[in-house]
Amino acid sequence: MTPTPTDRAADLREQLNYHNYRYFVLNDPAISDPEYDALLAELEQIEAEHPELITPDSPTLRAGSDLQPEFRKVRHPRLIGSLSKAFTEDEIRAWRERIGKLLPPDVRLDYTLEPKLDGLSVVLTYEGGLLTLGATRGDGITGDDVTPNVRTIPSVPLRIPVHPDGPRPPARLVVRGEVFYPLAAFARLNEAQRAADLPEFINPRNAASGALKNKDPRETARRPLKVFVYSIVDVDGEVPPTQWDQLQFLKALGFLEPAEMARFDDLEALIAVIPEWTARRPRLDYEIDGLVIKVNDLRLWEELGVVGNKNPRAAIAYKFPAEEATTKLLDVKFSIGRTGVLKPGGVLEPVFVGGTTITNVMLHNFDQIAEKDIRIGDTVIVKRAGDVIPYIEGPVPEERDGSERVVEVPAMCPFSGDPVIRPEGMVDYFCSNPYCPERVFRSLEFFASRGALDIEGLGTQTVKQLMDAGLVRDEADIFSLTLDDLLPLERFARKKAENLLAGIEAARHRPLDRVLTALGIEGVGEIMAGTLAGHFGSIETLARATVDDLLQIEGVGPTIAEGIVAWFAEPFHQQLIAKLKAAGVRLEAEQGAPVAVGDSLAGKTFVLTGTLPTLSREEAAALIKAHGGKVAGSVSKKTDYVLAGENAGSKLTKAEELGVPVIDEAGLRQMIESA
Ligand code: IVH
């Protein structure tokens, strides 16, 4: 008897999902590719005739549907946290000591050791065994719903257990894993890009990210992404109470896991295998940037809590030491920054180091070049530690053949032709011409940029075009542009010209702190600009301030104070301010203090670091001030809270050192609302 289409479709789905698992997860196919394709074609045929039979776990969905998902935001059931780092074996021991103090003295710990995969976190939700949601980490609280894309990844089970004999899945299971681009496939991808004269992907992580967040799931389906699953985030139902047993459980359900996972009864035994694991790294088909050590007993995770609102104390990431490679230093090129500083940059023969191909490195300053004796044509050692910017460690002198050239400080600025000078007591060299076109260009580019005056329509290219046409020589000139100036320019239709003028008009009325930021005074970033604007109320008052006046302000040290006074002492800066004033740019704070909407944060000083999920720094600072709080630029004992977001840096570390409480954006809102 021939089966009904419903039964046959169910049977095909089951077979295909099973063979898919054999192929992609176990790496042990049970049927040939043509046999698999024939089964898939048969299912596609049935589904085409009976679309009502398409189920969420149908393997045909792996090809990617043509829906264009506008990524919906989804809230994670729990915080999708991150890990604190250790860079040495002793730092791992110190971590053990720290957590030991928080646990009963006689507690014996065991640990898991896992590779730290360098990909992107994904959060997968299964309900009744079916994959119902795939989301990116986002800010840890909210992520993007990328379910159609996730469905195209063959190692992600559409239904669990994949194997009919597998364990019964919990009613709802939320797991976390890492999406990555296998290295061999990544090498092929870039080869193809090169052959087609297309830009190469920087690293496997970027390629994976682009594929996972593609608006077209069919594009994702074309990329051979994989997902390793390493933890349970949330569950309705029973799951094992240890990390190690959860890993086994996840594997039995059909999730892909790296082969290199281990459990240790003793931390020293674990530390002893680190060199061996590190040595394995080049043989793996995926990037890892360290190892993760986790307390195995998950009940202790609750007890140990989190640091900085997001890093569980019960786990730590051991980061591999800097990676290095050798390559040739082909040339040294110079650029000019917006302060006029002359910056040497090395041009390298492309080299793959620390997961990225590097072609350029900053050389910082000439003293350092001389100290390290780096010469053009040298074979050099390039290092890249973790996420740190790559740098040249030094030359390999044995490789020299005599053709190498010493790097000379140019006597003249390569852009303006004016003499290069080195002010007394400074390590840097500067172009002596305050109107050096490159310097002006960089200043204008910054002046108009988003973090500064945010002039709509005035991007890098337009700045260049206006300068080339001789219409703009300094920041103030922007404000006297007219329609007649713009219309004759290439690519400037009336609409575009009008938009730019509207953008400029809006910038004329930006608050004083934005204008101060835009001027690019050394040491005066957004926060400092806010402090100065609040304190002095106008540029004219600030311009008259002495170093002593400035030192009275919290957060202003001698370097910044002297820098500000020196800036306003420059005649061309004075002219610029006069011109901006004449052009009608607002150089005074709005009348009266900012409107206070509450005093729930009165007397509290906050320091901001990292990127917040919804507020810009400025908005966060404004919110704090509107509720009576203060915002400072650096963390000290006087700081009440550090407000930290994604990629928080040294300020977070400092806060942890000083024991300053760290809150996130949600925490801030709670403080405001619950007052
Ligand atoms: S555990 C709250 N285990 O590393 C627990 N993370 O900074 C945090 N990662 O964003 C995650 N391999 O994407 C864990 N075996 C592993 C991991 C791993 C890679 C990533 C993860 C996270 C980052 C931690």
CSV table of C-alpha atoms in Angstrom, one decimal, residues 8-9 11-17 19 31-46 59-60:
chain,number,residue,atom,x,y,z
A,8,ARG,CA,5.7,9.7,3.5
A,9,ALA,CA,6.7,13.3,4.2
A,11,ASP,CA,9.2,9.4,7.0
A,12,LEU,CA,11.4,11.4,4.7
A,13,ARG,CA,11.9,14.2,7.2
A,14,GLU,CA,13.0,11.7,9.8
A,15,GLN,CA,15.4,10.0,7.4
A,16,LEU,CA,16.9,13.2,6.1
A,17,ASN,CA,17.4,14.7,9.6
A,19,HIS,CA,21.4,11.4,7.7
A,31,ILE,CA,24.2,7.0,2.6
A,32,SER,CA,25.8,8.5,-0.5
A,33,ASP,CA,25.2,12.1,-1.5
A,34,PRO,CA,23.0,11.2,-4.5
A,35,GLU,CA,20.9,9.0,-2.3
A,36,TYR,CA,20.5,11.9,0.1
A,37,ASP,CA,19.7,14.3,-2.7
A,38,ALA,CA,17.0,11.9,-4.0
A,39,LEU,CA,15.3,11.8,-0.6
A,40,LEU,CA,15.4,15.6,-0.4
A,41,ALA,CA,14.0,16.0,-3.9
A,42,GLU,CA,11.2,13.7,-3.1
A,43,LEU,CA,10.3,15.6,0.1
A,44,GLU,CA,10.5,18.9,-1.8
A,45,GLN,CA,8.1,17.5,-4.4
A,46,ILE,CA,5.6,16.5,-1.8
A,59,PRO,CA,15.1,19.7,6.1
A,60,THR,CA,13.9,21.6,3.0
